[in-house]
Amino acid sequence: MNGKTVMACIDAAHASLREHADEIASLDQAIGDGDHIINLLRGMDALVAMRAQLEAEAFAPALKLAAAKVLSTVGGSSGPLFFSMLTGIAKTSTDDAGVAEFARAFAAGVDAVGQRGKTGTGSKTMMDVLMPVAEHFTAMADARASKHDVLTALPRIAEENMLATRDMLATKGRASFLGERSRGHVDPGARSSQLMIGAVCARIAQDDA
Ligand code: ADP
Ligand code: MG
């Protein structure tokens, strides 16, 4: 893993977000202020514009550079949260991280999001996708699951847990202002996080195929 891996994952996440942009916009229009996809695509465009710089770096420095760009471009609630995610991963990962090391790094990233957003699961946010994925990832790494099995399982866990946000009551972020009316719509940050996890896993699996 190096800066080229980081950029390949950004490209994959970017393509998936663009493909589902209208849907994410509708979700945030339903229970937020409608800007979530605009915020994310602004960040993605800024990351794509620094391709050469990112690709020249090792893994952790590339993630840190990307995180700083996310913080200065994405905005909203999600910008600082995705910044925490990327810096949390960068702090604990190296170029030669295997499945077990990367599982720990990912869990550290998710932990950083939890600290920044002061929430865990059950409040109808991106954490409802990120935490179960981190837990399964760690459990699979502890059980010495193969990279292939991990890359197959995590997108499924992400999708199940994204769908489960539909019936939740929002107690964090803008959607919480709606109270009971927040039920019936998937959380936009849960959907964008799930799409990015799915796209990144598929991209990494492609390299190993
Ligand atoms: P804003 O709500 O400020 O307009 P965005 O639209 O960019 O910001 O992001 C909204 C998403 O951010 C929500 O769908 C939710 O997943 C996530 N979010 C909001 N508050 C929190 C929080 N405290 N912890 C984790 N995620 C949160
Ligand atoms: Mg919003």
Short mmCIF file of C-alpha atoms and ligand atoms in Angstrom, two decimals:
data_model
loop_
_atom_site.label_atom_id
_atom_site.label_comp_id
_atom_site.label_asym_id
_atom_site.label_seq_id
_atom_site.Cartn_x
_atom_site.Cartn_y
_atom_site.Cartn_z
CA MET A 1 0.00 0.00 0.00
CA ASN A 2 1.25 3.48 -0.88
CA GLY A 3 0.04 6.81 -2.23
CA LYS A 4 -1.01 5.14 -5.48
CA THR A 5 -3.23 2.76 -3.48
CA VAL A 6 -4.77 5.75 -1.68
CA MET A 7 -5.46 7.49 -5.01
CA ALA A 8 -6.93 4.32 -6.56
CA CYS A 9 -9.31 4.05 -3.58
CA ILE A 10 -10.25 7.72 -3.87
CA ASP A 11 -11.03 7.21 -7.58
CA ALA A 12 -13.21 4.19 -6.79
CA ALA A 13 -15.08 5.98 -3.98
CA HIS A 14 -15.50 9.07 -6.17
CA ALA A 15 -17.00 7.06 -9.05
CA SER A 16 -19.48 5.34 -6.75
CA LEU A 17 -20.57 8.61 -5.10
CA ARG A 18 -21.06 10.23 -8.50
CA GLU A 19 -23.12 7.27 -9.67
CA HIS A 20 -25.40 7.60 -6.61
CA ALA A 21 -25.31 11.39 -6.31
CA ASP A 22 -29.03 11.97 -6.92
CA GLU A 23 -30.02 9.36 -4.37
CA ILE A 24 -27.71 10.80 -1.67
CA ALA A 25 -28.98 14.29 -2.43
CA SER A 26 -32.57 13.10 -1.95
CA LEU A 27 -31.73 11.42 1.36
CA ASP A 28 -30.14 14.58 2.75
CA GLN A 29 -33.03 16.66 1.41
CA ALA A 30 -35.41 14.37 3.31
CA ILE A 31 -33.70 14.45 6.71
CA GLY A 32 -30.96 17.09 6.45
CA ASP A 33 -30.23 20.21 4.43
CA GLY A 34 -29.45 18.52 1.12
CA ASP A 35 -25.76 19.39 0.88
CA HIS A 36 -24.11 16.09 1.85
CA ILE A 37 -23.31 14.93 -1.70
CA ILE A 38 -22.26 18.44 -2.75
CA ASN A 39 -19.88 18.56 0.24
CA LEU A 40 -18.42 15.15 -0.59
CA LEU A 41 -17.99 15.74 -4.32
CA ARG A 42 -16.28 19.08 -3.63
CA GLY A 43 -13.78 17.17 -1.48
CA MET A 44 -13.36 14.42 -4.06
CA ASP A 45 -12.69 16.95 -6.83
CA ALA A 46 -10.02 18.59 -4.64
CA LEU A 47 -8.40 15.20 -3.97
CA VAL A 48 -8.37 14.30 -7.66
CA ALA A 49 -6.68 17.65 -8.36
CA MET A 50 -3.77 16.64 -6.08
CA ARG A 51 -3.27 13.22 -7.72
CA ALA A 52 0.44 13.63 -8.53
CA GLN A 53 1.23 14.80 -5.00
CA LEU A 54 -0.72 11.96 -3.36
CA GLU A 55 0.67 9.28 -5.66
CA ALA A 56 4.26 10.29 -4.84
CA GLU A 57 3.80 9.69 -1.09
CA ALA A 58 3.95 6.59 1.10
CA PHE A 59 0.63 5.30 2.49
CA ALA A 60 0.27 7.16 5.80
CA PRO A 61 1.59 10.54 4.55
CA ALA A 62 -0.76 10.33 1.54
CA LEU A 63 -3.71 9.68 3.86
CA LYS A 64 -2.70 12.62 6.06
CA LEU A 65 -2.48 14.95 3.05
CA ALA A 66 -5.85 13.72 1.83
CA ALA A 67 -7.33 14.22 5.32
CA ALA A 68 -6.14 17.85 5.46
CA LYS A 69 -7.71 18.49 2.04
CA VAL A 70 -10.97 16.87 3.15
CA LEU A 71 -11.05 19.10 6.23
CA SER A 72 -10.53 22.28 4.21
CA THR A 73 -12.96 21.44 1.39
CA VAL A 74 -15.81 19.15 2.50
CA GLY A 75 -17.34 21.23 5.31
CA GLY A 76 -20.66 20.39 6.98
CA SER A 77 -20.65 17.89 9.83
CA SER A 78 -19.17 15.21 7.64
CA GLY A 79 -15.93 17.03 6.68
CA PRO A 80 -14.37 16.99 10.17
CA LEU A 81 -15.67 13.43 10.70
CA PHE A 82 -14.06 12.06 7.52
CA PHE A 83 -10.89 14.01 8.45
CA SER A 84 -10.84 12.19 11.80
CA MET A 85 -11.37 8.86 10.03
CA LEU A 86 -8.44 9.35 7.64
CA THR A 87 -6.02 10.74 10.24
CA GLY A 88 -7.04 7.97 12.66
CA ILE A 89 -6.14 5.36 10.03
CA ALA A 90 -2.94 7.18 9.04
CA LYS A 91 -1.65 7.28 12.63
CA THR A 92 -1.62 3.51 12.90
CA SER A 93 -0.87 2.17 9.45
CA THR A 94 2.21 1.59 7.32
CA ASP A 95 2.99 0.67 3.71
CA ASP A 96 3.41 -3.00 4.54
CA ALA A 97 0.32 -3.35 6.79
CA GLY A 98 -1.34 -6.75 6.38
CA VAL A 99 -5.01 -7.58 7.07
CA ALA A 100 -4.56 -7.58 10.86
CA GLU A 101 -2.66 -4.29 10.99
CA PHE A 102 -5.05 -2.57 8.63
CA ALA A 103 -8.06 -3.83 10.63
CA ARG A 104 -6.59 -2.16 13.72
CA ALA A 105 -5.86 1.03 11.78
CA PHE A 106 -9.42 1.13 10.41
CA ALA A 107 -10.83 0.60 13.91
CA ALA A 108 -8.67 3.48 15.17
CA GLY A 109 -10.11 5.67 12.39
CA VAL A 110 -13.66 4.76 13.35
CA ASP A 111 -12.86 5.38 17.01
CA ALA A 112 -11.65 8.87 16.08
CA VAL A 113 -14.96 9.55 14.28
CA GLY A 114 -16.82 8.43 17.41
CA GLN A 115 -14.80 10.80 19.58
CA ARG A 116 -15.22 13.72 17.21
CA GLY A 117 -18.97 13.18 16.70
CA LYS A 118 -19.56 12.01 20.29
CA THR A 119 -21.63 9.04 19.26
CA GLY A 120 -21.59 5.30 18.68
CA THR A 121 -24.25 3.21 16.97
CA GLY A 122 -28.00 3.77 17.22
CA SER A 123 -28.20 7.53 16.58
CA LYS A 124 -28.73 7.16 12.79
CA THR A 125 -25.39 8.40 11.47
CA MET A 126 -22.43 7.13 9.46
CA MET A 127 -21.30 5.45 12.70
CA ASP A 128 -24.07 2.87 12.22
CA VAL A 129 -22.12 1.65 9.18
CA LEU A 130 -18.55 2.36 10.31
CA MET A 131 -18.68 0.66 13.72
CA PRO A 132 -20.09 -2.73 12.67
CA VAL A 133 -17.66 -2.79 9.73
CA ALA A 134 -14.72 -2.06 12.08
CA GLU A 135 -15.91 -4.73 14.53
CA HIS A 136 -16.30 -7.40 11.84
CA PHE A 137 -13.00 -6.44 10.28
CA THR A 138 -11.19 -6.84 13.63
CA ALA A 139 -12.98 -10.11 14.40
CA MET A 140 -12.15 -11.52 10.96
CA ALA A 141 -8.52 -10.42 11.27
CA ASP A 142 -8.29 -12.07 14.71
CA ALA A 143 -9.70 -15.26 13.17
CA ARG A 144 -7.02 -14.97 10.44
CA ALA A 145 -9.59 -14.70 7.67
CA SER A 146 -8.16 -14.32 4.18
CA LYS A 147 -8.02 -10.93 2.47
CA HIS A 148 -10.49 -12.26 -0.09
CA ASP A 149 -13.01 -13.24 2.61
CA VAL A 150 -12.64 -9.87 4.35
CA LEU A 151 -13.16 -7.97 1.09
CA THR A 152 -16.30 -10.01 0.40
CA ALA A 153 -17.78 -9.73 3.91
CA LEU A 154 -17.26 -6.04 4.70
CA PRO A 155 -19.37 -4.59 1.84
CA ARG A 156 -22.22 -6.89 2.90
CA ILE A 157 -21.99 -5.81 6.55
CA ALA A 158 -21.88 -2.17 5.43
CA GLU A 159 -24.98 -2.59 3.27
CA GLU A 160 -27.05 -4.39 5.93
CA ASN A 161 -26.23 -1.75 8.50
CA MET A 162 -26.82 1.14 6.10
CA LEU A 163 -30.32 -0.24 5.38
CA ALA A 164 -30.98 -0.58 9.12
CA THR A 165 -30.65 3.21 9.57
CA ARG A 166 -33.93 3.65 7.66
CA ASP A 167 -36.13 2.87 10.66
CA MET A 168 -33.94 4.52 13.28
CA LEU A 169 -34.77 7.70 15.13
CA ALA A 170 -32.03 10.31 14.58
CA THR A 171 -30.55 11.63 17.81
CA LYS A 172 -27.40 13.29 16.41
CA GLY A 173 -26.78 15.87 13.70
CA ARG A 174 -29.33 17.86 11.70
CA ALA A 175 -31.70 14.90 11.22
CA SER A 176 -32.30 14.85 15.00
CA PHE A 177 -34.24 18.14 14.67
CA LEU A 178 -36.93 16.14 12.84
CA GLY A 179 -37.59 13.78 15.75
CA GLU A 180 -39.97 10.97 14.73
CA ARG A 181 -40.09 12.34 11.16
CA SER A 182 -36.48 11.23 10.72
CA ARG A 183 -37.70 7.63 10.54
CA GLY A 184 -38.36 6.11 7.10
CA HIS A 185 -35.26 7.44 5.33
CA VAL A 186 -31.76 5.96 5.24
CA ASP A 187 -29.17 8.30 6.76
CA PRO A 188 -27.23 10.04 3.94
CA GLY A 189 -23.87 9.69 5.72
CA ALA A 190 -24.53 5.99 6.32
CA ARG A 191 -25.28 5.59 2.60
CA SER A 192 -22.19 7.52 1.44
CA SER A 193 -19.95 5.64 3.90
CA GLN A 194 -21.37 2.28 2.78
CA LEU A 195 -20.87 3.15 -0.90
CA MET A 196 -17.26 4.21 -0.28
CA ILE A 197 -16.50 1.04 1.71
CA GLY A 198 -18.01 -1.12 -1.04
CA ALA A 199 -16.10 0.70 -3.78
CA VAL A 200 -12.77 0.56 -1.93
CA CYS A 201 -13.13 -3.17 -1.14
CA ALA A 202 -13.97 -3.90 -4.79
CA ARG A 203 -10.98 -1.85 -5.97
CA ILE A 204 -8.56 -3.65 -3.64
CA ALA A 205 -10.00 -7.04 -4.60
CA GLN A 206 -9.40 -6.16 -8.24
CA ASP A 207 -5.67 -5.63 -7.56
CA ASP A 208 -5.46 -9.07 -5.97
CA ALA A 209 -7.44 -10.88 -8.67
P1 ADP B 1 -24.57 18.74 7.79
O1 ADP B 1 -25.49 17.82 8.52
O2 ADP B 1 -23.82 19.66 8.71
O3 ADP B 1 -25.24 19.41 6.64
P2 ADP B 1 -23.42 16.79 5.94
O4 ADP B 1 -24.69 16.93 5.17
O5 ADP B 1 -22.15 16.90 5.16
O6 ADP B 1 -23.39 17.80 7.17
O7 ADP B 1 -23.37 15.36 6.65
C1 ADP B 1 -24.51 14.78 7.25
C2 ADP B 1 -24.13 13.41 7.78
O8 ADP B 1 -23.16 13.54 8.81
C3 ADP B 1 -25.28 12.68 8.42
O9 ADP B 1 -26.02 11.96 7.45
C4 ADP B 1 -24.62 11.75 9.43
O10 ADP B 1 -24.31 10.50 8.88
C5 ADP B 1 -23.31 12.46 9.73
N1 ADP B 1 -23.30 13.00 11.09
C6 ADP B 1 -23.89 14.12 11.56
N2 ADP B 1 -23.63 14.29 12.88
C7 ADP B 1 -22.85 13.24 13.26
C8 ADP B 1 -22.23 12.83 14.49
N3 ADP B 1 -22.33 13.54 15.60
N4 ADP B 1 -21.50 11.68 14.48
C9 ADP B 1 -21.36 10.95 13.34
N5 ADP B 1 -21.92 11.29 12.16
C10 ADP B 1 -22.66 12.41 12.12
MG MG B 2 -26.24 18.28 5.11
#
